[in-house]
PDB file of C-alpha atoms in Angstrom:
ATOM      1  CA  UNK A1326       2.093 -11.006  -6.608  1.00  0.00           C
ATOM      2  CA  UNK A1327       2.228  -7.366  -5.880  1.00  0.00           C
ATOM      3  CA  UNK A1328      -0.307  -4.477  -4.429  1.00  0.00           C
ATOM      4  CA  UNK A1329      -1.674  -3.775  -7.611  1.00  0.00           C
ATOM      5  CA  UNK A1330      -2.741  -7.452  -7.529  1.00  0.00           C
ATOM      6  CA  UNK A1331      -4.220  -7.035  -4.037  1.00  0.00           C
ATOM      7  CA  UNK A1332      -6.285  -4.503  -4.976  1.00  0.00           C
ATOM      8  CA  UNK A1333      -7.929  -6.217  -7.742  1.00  0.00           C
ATOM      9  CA  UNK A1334      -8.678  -8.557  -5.488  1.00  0.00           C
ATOM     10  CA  UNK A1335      -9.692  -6.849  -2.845  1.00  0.00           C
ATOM     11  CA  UNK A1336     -12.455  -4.701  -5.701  1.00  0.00           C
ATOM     12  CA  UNK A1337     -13.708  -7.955  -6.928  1.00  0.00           C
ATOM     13  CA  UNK A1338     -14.557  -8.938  -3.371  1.00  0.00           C
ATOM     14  CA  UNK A1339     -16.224  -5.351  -2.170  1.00  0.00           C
ATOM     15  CA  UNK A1340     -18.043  -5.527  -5.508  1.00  0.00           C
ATOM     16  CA  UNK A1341     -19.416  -8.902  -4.900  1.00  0.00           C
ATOM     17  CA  UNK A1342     -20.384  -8.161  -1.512  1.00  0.00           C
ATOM     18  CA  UNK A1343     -21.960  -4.863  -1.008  1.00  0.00           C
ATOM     19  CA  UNK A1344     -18.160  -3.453   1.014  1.00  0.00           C
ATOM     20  CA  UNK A1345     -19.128   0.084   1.884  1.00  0.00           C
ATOM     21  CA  UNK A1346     -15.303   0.789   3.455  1.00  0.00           C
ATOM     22  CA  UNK A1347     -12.259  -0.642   3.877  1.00  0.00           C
ATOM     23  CA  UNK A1348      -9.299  -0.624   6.718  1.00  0.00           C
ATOM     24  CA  UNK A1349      -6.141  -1.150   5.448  1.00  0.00           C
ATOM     25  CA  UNK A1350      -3.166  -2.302   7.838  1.00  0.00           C
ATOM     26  CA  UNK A1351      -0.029  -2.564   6.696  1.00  0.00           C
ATOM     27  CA  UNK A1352       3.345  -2.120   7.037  1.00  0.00           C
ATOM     28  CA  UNK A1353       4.634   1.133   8.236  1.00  0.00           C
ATOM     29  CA  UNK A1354       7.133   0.866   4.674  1.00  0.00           C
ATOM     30  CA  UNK A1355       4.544   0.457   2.322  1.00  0.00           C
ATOM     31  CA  UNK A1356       1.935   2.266   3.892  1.00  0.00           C
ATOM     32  CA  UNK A1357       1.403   5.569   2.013  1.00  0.00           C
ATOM     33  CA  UNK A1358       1.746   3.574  -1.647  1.00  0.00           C
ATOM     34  CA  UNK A1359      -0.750   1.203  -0.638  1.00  0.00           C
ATOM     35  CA  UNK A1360      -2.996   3.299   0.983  1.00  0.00           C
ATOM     36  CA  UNK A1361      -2.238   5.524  -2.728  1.00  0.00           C
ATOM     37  CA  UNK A1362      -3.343   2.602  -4.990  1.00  0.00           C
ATOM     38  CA  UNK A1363      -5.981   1.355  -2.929  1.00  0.00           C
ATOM     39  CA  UNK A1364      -7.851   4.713  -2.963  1.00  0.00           C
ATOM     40  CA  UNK A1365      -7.162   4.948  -7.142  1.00  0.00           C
ATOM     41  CA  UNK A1366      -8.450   1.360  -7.463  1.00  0.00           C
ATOM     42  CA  UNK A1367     -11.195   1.079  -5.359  1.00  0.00           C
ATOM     43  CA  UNK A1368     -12.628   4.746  -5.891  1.00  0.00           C
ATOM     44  CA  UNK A1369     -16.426   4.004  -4.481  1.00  0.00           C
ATOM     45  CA  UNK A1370     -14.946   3.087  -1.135  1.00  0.00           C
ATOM     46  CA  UNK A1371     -13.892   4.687   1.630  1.00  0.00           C
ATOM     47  CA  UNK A1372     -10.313   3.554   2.387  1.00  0.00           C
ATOM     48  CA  UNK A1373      -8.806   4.146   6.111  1.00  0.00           C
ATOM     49  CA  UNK A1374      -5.390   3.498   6.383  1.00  0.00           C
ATOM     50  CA  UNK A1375      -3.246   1.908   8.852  1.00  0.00           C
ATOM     51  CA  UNK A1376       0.453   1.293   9.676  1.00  0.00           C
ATOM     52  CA  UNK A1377       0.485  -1.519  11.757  1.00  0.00           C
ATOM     53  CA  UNK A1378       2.265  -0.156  15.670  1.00  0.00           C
ATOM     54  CA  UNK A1379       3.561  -4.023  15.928  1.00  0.00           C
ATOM     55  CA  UNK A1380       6.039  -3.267  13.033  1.00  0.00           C
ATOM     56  CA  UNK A1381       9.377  -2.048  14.896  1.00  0.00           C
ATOM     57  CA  UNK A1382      11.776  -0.577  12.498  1.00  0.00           C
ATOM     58  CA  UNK A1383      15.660  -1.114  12.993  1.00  0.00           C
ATOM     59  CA  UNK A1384      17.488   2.645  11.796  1.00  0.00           C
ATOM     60  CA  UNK A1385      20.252   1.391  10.059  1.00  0.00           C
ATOM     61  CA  UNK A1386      21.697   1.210   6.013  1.00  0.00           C
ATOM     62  CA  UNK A1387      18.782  -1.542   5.149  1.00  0.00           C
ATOM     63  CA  UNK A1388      15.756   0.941   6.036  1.00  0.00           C
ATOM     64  CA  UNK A1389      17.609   3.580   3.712  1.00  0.00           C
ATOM     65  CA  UNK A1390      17.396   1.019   0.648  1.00  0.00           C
ATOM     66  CA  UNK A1391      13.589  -0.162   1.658  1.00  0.00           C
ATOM     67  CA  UNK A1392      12.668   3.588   2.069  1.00  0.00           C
ATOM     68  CA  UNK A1393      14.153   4.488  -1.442  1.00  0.00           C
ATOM     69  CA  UNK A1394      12.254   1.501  -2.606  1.00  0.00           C
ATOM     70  CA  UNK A1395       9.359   2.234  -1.488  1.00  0.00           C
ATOM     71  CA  UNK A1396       9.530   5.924  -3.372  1.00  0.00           C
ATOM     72  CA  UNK A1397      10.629   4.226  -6.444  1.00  0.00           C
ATOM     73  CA  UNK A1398       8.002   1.550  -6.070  1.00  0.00           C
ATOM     74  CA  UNK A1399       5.181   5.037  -5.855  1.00  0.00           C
ATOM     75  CA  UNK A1400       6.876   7.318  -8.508  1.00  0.00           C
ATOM     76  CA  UNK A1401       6.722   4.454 -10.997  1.00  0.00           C
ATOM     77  CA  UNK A1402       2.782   3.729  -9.616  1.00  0.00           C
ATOM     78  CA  UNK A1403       2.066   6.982 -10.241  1.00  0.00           C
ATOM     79  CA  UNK A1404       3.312   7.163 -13.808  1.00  0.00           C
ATOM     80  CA  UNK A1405       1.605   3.879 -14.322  1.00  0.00           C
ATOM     81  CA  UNK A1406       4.627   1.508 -15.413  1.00  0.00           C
ATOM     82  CA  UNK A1407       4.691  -0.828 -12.567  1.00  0.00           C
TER      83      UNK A1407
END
């Protein structure tokens, strides 16, 4: 449902299968939060992080709200109530 999600996911799986490191692509929006929780939740891997170049953002009043998001979306991830 969300990145947190993902990343339990994602630890069950390295767990289960010997993952040494991980490279994680994603959108150039979420980037820095889930390269953030992925490196708190999966602390005995080596996470490389990614924005993905295919990902063309449009400047306009949308990006504004998705950026604000986004640091909303981190701040409350790093006080641990989302």
């Amino acid at each position: 449902e969300n990145t947190t999600d993902e990343t339990r996911v994602v630890a069950a799986y390295a767990a289960e299968h010997g993952v040494k490191s991980i490279l994680l692509v994603t959108s150039a929006m979420n980037s820095r939060r889930a390269c953030w929780l992925f490196r708190r939740n999966l602390p005995s891997q080596h996470i490389s992080c990614q924005p993905t170049p295919y990902e063309q953002i449009k400047y306009d009043r949308k990006i504004v709200l998705s950026v604000i998001n986004e640091y909303f979306k981190l701040a409350a991830n790093r006080l641990g109530i989302y």
